[in-house]
Amino acid sequence: MKIEFLVQNAYAADGSTRAVLNLAAALADTHEVRVVSVFRWLDRPAIAPAHGVRIVPLLDLREGRRPDKQDVRRLTPSRIIPRTQEMSWRYSQLTDDKVEEHLRASQAQVIVGTSLELAAYVARWGRPRALRLGQLHKLSTVLSAQEQSRAWAGLGRLDAVVVPSADEAAAVTRAGLAGDITVHVHPDCVPDPRVRPADGRSRVVMAAGRLVPEKRFDLLIQAFARVVGHHPDWQLRIFGTGPEYGQLRALVAELELYNHVFLMMEEPRLEAQWAAAAIAAVTSDRESFGLALAEAMRCGVPVVSTACPGGPPEIVRHEINGLLTPVDDVDAFAAALLRLVEDDPARAALGHQAREDARAYGPEVSAGRFESVIRAARRTRREARPAAEVTVSCSVAPSGLIGLRLEGVRDGRDDLCLVLRKRKAARGEQPVTLPLAPAEGAAPHRYEALVPSDPGVLTEGRWDVHLDTGEGKPAKVRPGTLDLRGFGPVATGPAYTVVQLPYASESGHLALRTWTRERHAEATEVWVDQGVVHLRGLLYGSDFGTAEPLLLMRRRGVEESGFWLPGVSSGGADFSFSLPASDLSEHLVSRHELWDLWVGRRHDPVVARLGRFLTDVVDVKSVFAYPTVVVPTDEGQPVMVKPYYTAGTELSVRVSEKAE
């Protein structure tokens, strides 16, 4: 299964990014996983991705590397992300355009937006065929009621929302997601530690997280001051960076704790530090999950935490694997710390149980839990699917044009139309709308349209077929019967030749492949015999008459480099050529070359690219395979000559020295 996680910045080391990379690593053992980073500011990720996990950046904002930083679209606010959301300042028209381009082209079967902003993108532009999930690490309680309403409204097309704690699931459900989206609880994944568990003999209390107000590190420092009053040999280490660094540093100085409290800055991998600690501390007012808690527990460290909304009360079992205290209570937190500082056996027992309980967040368990979420979301989608699915069948009309017939619409309609959208369309290239008319002589509620043959309407490329019912955004349709008997050029003449091929795309939707050429040389037969590549075909857009057909061989990338071979024709549009593989080996300059084949007429400057368009096979490159000719040379190093079709279904020849 192909799974993509859309993250804000995969090059950072914050908790949300660590959680996504941990889960991606767990899934990569059995799935193809990519982490798509909307932003990139660094050359290398702070946390190296696991083997099998690929990071793909969309906006490169490194100094002097790419033009994204100077793109004027960064000055225009996003039209998708509400300005009231905390991270909205990062998003712009450029972000919208980059993410839309990626999501529309993505072939992932599961796409996960890992924040409110990115979930909104996935809901809007994720392919309908893909499973679209929102993985929210930020508590909904952080948002005001107005912000919640706007945020949830943008997620209406998601298949499911995934949150890290039951408390957050309840909060999101109360907020009311559009479209009755199912909310699943999936705790963050914590990798297996690569160090020995903590032995509890150190004199270190440790905390980790962003230095922001809701983490309440000020409360932790005040509570630890009371610990130092009784046990001056203990120290507190806080790992992280953030806007509160200056205030916390001033508080340490004010309480004269500069020999006991240390702000350790950010550390991407904390397992060695956790294993060297005796107690893990969390004083937050709220936590989406509490990844630092689970990481500490995996290393066998007992926990003292506030019973704040979110994950900590679900992770920490009071008096079993740690201690819980009320939120914003310095006295209670100091007392809990002192209790574990002064009771070595209790610290050891709680740490041992913490390590056992944290196995529930390990990679195998987490991957299996996420796969269960995917299965449940797919089951919900199937149950919600309408009984009669709309399909579009294709056939070749007597005129040679491609006819499209819509079936599965239950009620008579006069406002339906098909919309053809080109993949990788040029700037300014608009979709093509085909009005649907009731089909003559067919059952009621069936509609049909003809695909236009004018090359100025459907330019060369791949077009996805959508149905516009006038109710929301047009949706892709599934193919019905594809009857291509009589398939051929839909238009041919001295001005241009047009070929249109309907097919079922990899995602299971109807698409149209179009070619438009002034002249086209169709390869009808290709075979290899005794070191010679034989070609037969037909020229569209002209004929040979008394002119001699010529085969032009062009070395790719070098416009003027090539040679001609004479051929044979009956005087009509047919041609045949015999290309000795030795001729190509003699022209080999580098170790590996690609040669493109063109057909022309003597004393005529116009040539036609040789290809294979007039077949009902979409993936010609994979289906039509030809043998390799081995040509001996005087130097002793043989040359390999192999005809093949390109991704554009054109005929070329690969010429290369044989590897030893």
Steps between C-alpha positions, in 0.01 A plus 500: 500500500624851417464733799587872506526722807472873429696691770588866544874455550656154496840658561412605857516298822178607674269243655248491214774442243662229715164327538440498123851376419468228764172376353635523144799286602270241659284478186796493259570134581190393306391810302642761263516815714581862409509803726416814300643810669319819397797713611875445494745733673792261565726284284450192717216388728566537872382139532623271224207308349497124545595266219215486249358843590552770239469872576368718216509883547259730315625853583876536519567808716875451548704810428633517144368157398168542325270781381221408746628755752465783247168384351251789516218255576639478854362853557139394434321329793375145461144468379459171690652555845301741726716787623381432856690170518830508684723394211310684227784753460708227338247434226453699181381471143835337418437237768151439363628459144787268595288274720213487250738403219651223713173357634329493161793305353561273800447126448486425873213279613495661845574872552533637854498872586678532835364837617178698469646697209629198314186296567305782332728469196451122487123539533490749213752358253567138596392267221149360567633151428753531783412460865526849650585524870564789737747428781463778756772533765373833634224509757173646379471671838781734388262655247216738570145396408514715184837357398371145559198562280711629211763227543257210508301639205808459280529130579163387365640275226732300722429130546608506865682705762773345717589649840755379757279477810145414604466840666579672172260269313221604735586869454503471120173307500337767718623769260301333221686397186328567168360195325494277811865408460611214723766582761758231584742494793858414401769572764834623369761241405818472708795304351682228690782661702854425386648545849488304825204592723545753778627352826356779718832576670555842344401824670336662197142612445442552127237674287474564124281709273451835336568792734148642470251617766274192496793272597529689834874449544485796737290287737750214466794725591313639803412148617857380448629788714331327795666170408841669498429640845495144636729325249762739357673212315211471250470696175231581246564486124251649254550419130338729244490842339229761469384854576508454881873429516586851628229500769602155623867596509407808706293285738793262554720798587236653728468175699880454500468158338773551239695203648192277503275586204637479144325604177656246264367630166350264240611139451354296208556161666438496875509131588858512636407802716184328627696189590741718700216661697326380816163678463307645203292811568206655313327813634284588197160667512403284199662235280380347175662171598820532699763350272780594742324300773475189284864535387616524863290201603642292212840559661376385842468846659211561747285806433362789703237684294210736533163338430442749218251459214635271229728200517681505838210361709465221241872421494582535869334261745519669839708307754569225240736645236515859626328773698231748394442842658242775446564759231663828611583374851864569592468348847353173378756465223791572735367244748475233224856570389629482857323171554681332211829675575498359852363150426746296289296172505181681392688675221638167377161325517318779317774516236482126435121515454531811282725313263254209477198726446677704230526193277143587398648790299771294326540487121329166434199581717475851359523384137232237557276756671538743207422224249182433699406866464551473122282187480225659709504819289477298179212296640315819591558639151362183337190507719437863406535435125173544304333184377520599132844627408523735206715370213590631155529251215690569179454389142614604153224687315440436124675831434811366674456730797508370858152489654450518878185361661405576862313230693388468862321833546170417665303816421447678170732800479558773245793669674765228492830542320839333481809702581837396353798623704850472361775370723798735525307762306688804376433830674172636372387168347138452603290184553272395214127467570286252302122544541314170534187437293248216550613196304276414206334160507650414838347434838381807692752709690795418277698784350766527234758739354766495229862584575602789270772425246622860466865504622445856617245370755668184631875549474741210522525341844295309758152622596300379800123476454282660771124517542351838592153467651483864603526392864850579619832424338500270191610146593695244301294218349565131464510340155220275388543298179791612278402375153785611273417295191565730205751703703721720281588864435199722575633760256768480234612727219780726381456737798508252789429146616308446827485173696287462815512193725262458798635275778470414868771678701701340779259651752205332325355814342427583136770693316574600142842490332528735201768547237503786249765503226541681169616167363513168678693186405328196653716192559280202412772231518842485662715188501865408536667247271873417470621829640258717302202696640216489246224762506167529322240771538267762361547874458202714605455852369671428164614221269825426316388502137818481292721624786732259674423438870787579735565395862678769701699387804563782751721472804291634789621828641701586187267660246730489197656160567346221293493305176246392236402154373297445179183294512231356276138607432228396255437868428222534756535562874676170577874475568755241608861530617783268595736643761824301553595511867864532389422844350403628844796338673736677258350836603538432873700786656436459872436188706123542491282680242134526404399539136156624387344389170333735250343430159520742207502528122796583284515872409236575769614674822197385703554182701265303726595336830461124487274362772216265587184693576237293319467218751263450789801434725565802724835393646673418171843529662434205732297281264702516176851374576762418235819291521847649540752468216862442605743650246867385521764772454867503407589632846354186659232683699161404347224758452140441607225631266140482625184655347245620757202730544528814711246605763344712223456181286764609246756259357865544594815288517733462798867454400758425769818314573443166667585510870779263597 
